[in-house]
Amino acid sequence: MLAVFVRQLDVIAPKAIVCLAVSPANIAENERPISRFRGNWFDFRNTKLLATYHPAYLLRNPNAKGEVWKDLQKVMAFLGLQPKKSSR
């Protein structure tokens, strides 16, 4: 499974990868709870990797949505993107 993922990365050559949950993030990091390394950048095969909480976790823990939003803002800043203003 990892070999297929690595070949896909080589073909796609993304600028950044956002891992949603522990399992994908463990490709680049030792087995640790996601709360220990979420929101931090890692280098994985010449690609920046950032882990954050899985959407299912957010359904059970809505207070964590702010942390995920901060993580996504880091990714947008890295890619040179700005969040759109809400029309509310």
Short mmCIF file of C-alpha atoms in Angstrom, two decimals:
data_model
loop_
_atom_site.label_atom_id
_atom_site.label_comp_id
_atom_site.label_asym_id
_atom_site.label_seq_id
_atom_site.Cartn_x
_atom_site.Cartn_y
_atom_site.Cartn_z
CA MET A 1 0.00 0.00 0.00
CA LEU A 2 2.78 2.43 0.89
CA ALA A 3 4.59 1.65 -2.37
CA VAL A 4 1.50 2.61 -4.39
CA PHE A 5 1.14 5.84 -2.42
CA VAL A 6 4.80 6.73 -2.96
CA ARG A 7 4.53 6.10 -6.72
CA GLN A 8 1.42 8.30 -6.87
CA LEU A 9 3.31 11.06 -5.05
CA ASP A 10 6.16 10.81 -7.51
CA VAL A 11 3.76 11.23 -10.44
CA ILE A 12 1.60 13.98 -8.94
CA ALA A 13 4.41 15.87 -7.15
CA PRO A 14 2.10 17.87 -4.87
CA LYS A 15 3.34 20.99 -3.11
CA ALA A 16 1.61 19.96 0.12
CA ILE A 17 -0.25 17.02 1.60
CA VAL A 18 -2.87 17.37 4.33
CA CYS A 19 -3.36 14.16 6.29
CA LEU A 20 -6.75 13.77 7.88
CA ALA A 21 -6.18 11.59 10.93
CA VAL A 22 -3.40 9.54 12.41
CA SER A 23 -2.89 6.74 9.88
CA PRO A 24 -1.73 8.80 6.87
CA ALA A 25 0.38 11.03 9.07
CA ASN A 26 2.23 8.02 10.46
CA ILE A 27 3.79 7.58 7.04
CA ALA A 28 6.08 10.48 7.90
CA GLU A 29 6.13 10.28 11.68
CA ASN A 30 6.42 7.63 14.37
CA GLU A 31 3.26 6.21 15.89
CA ARG A 32 2.03 8.96 18.20
CA PRO A 33 -1.36 10.48 18.96
CA ILE A 34 -2.29 13.10 16.37
CA SER A 35 -2.70 15.73 19.09
CA ARG A 36 1.11 15.58 19.53
CA PHE A 37 1.97 16.60 15.98
CA ARG A 38 -1.11 18.06 14.28
CA GLY A 39 -0.56 21.52 12.90
CA ASN A 40 3.18 20.98 12.38
CA TRP A 41 4.90 20.69 9.02
CA PHE A 42 6.94 17.60 8.15
CA ASP A 43 9.02 16.80 5.10
CA PHE A 44 8.03 13.66 3.23
CA ARG A 45 9.74 12.81 -0.06
CA ASN A 46 10.35 16.49 -0.94
CA THR A 47 6.75 17.38 -0.09
CA LYS A 48 5.43 19.33 2.88
CA LEU A 49 3.01 17.28 4.98
CA LEU A 50 0.66 18.64 7.62
CA ALA A 51 -1.64 16.47 9.74
CA THR A 52 -4.93 17.57 11.23
CA TYR A 53 -8.02 15.97 12.73
CA HIS A 54 -10.32 13.72 10.72
CA PRO A 55 -13.79 15.15 9.90
CA ALA A 56 -15.43 12.35 11.94
CA TYR A 57 -13.47 13.56 14.97
CA LEU A 58 -14.87 17.05 14.41
CA LEU A 59 -18.41 15.69 14.43
CA ARG A 60 -17.77 14.22 17.87
CA ASN A 61 -15.67 17.18 19.08
CA PRO A 62 -16.95 20.39 17.46
CA ASN A 63 -14.69 22.52 19.68
CA ALA A 64 -11.70 21.27 17.64
CA LYS A 65 -12.96 22.96 14.45
CA GLY A 66 -10.98 26.11 15.26
CA GLU A 67 -7.75 24.11 15.43
CA VAL A 68 -8.44 22.53 12.04
CA TRP A 69 -9.25 25.93 10.55
CA LYS A 70 -5.86 27.21 11.78
CA ASP A 71 -4.20 24.17 10.20
CA LEU A 72 -5.93 24.81 6.89
CA GLN A 73 -4.93 28.46 7.02
CA LYS A 74 -1.29 27.33 7.35
CA VAL A 75 -1.71 25.25 4.20
CA MET A 76 -3.34 28.13 2.32
CA ALA A 77 -0.55 30.49 3.36
CA PHE A 78 2.07 27.97 2.24
CA LEU A 79 0.34 27.74 -1.16
CA GLY A 80 -0.05 31.52 -1.41
CA LEU A 81 -3.83 31.42 -1.10
CA GLN A 82 -6.15 33.64 0.93
CA PRO A 83 -9.42 32.43 2.48
CA LYS A 84 -12.51 33.93 0.89
CA LYS A 85 -14.46 36.41 2.97
CA SER A 86 -17.77 35.10 4.26
CA SER A 87 -20.90 36.78 2.94
CA ARG A 88 -22.64 36.42 6.31
#
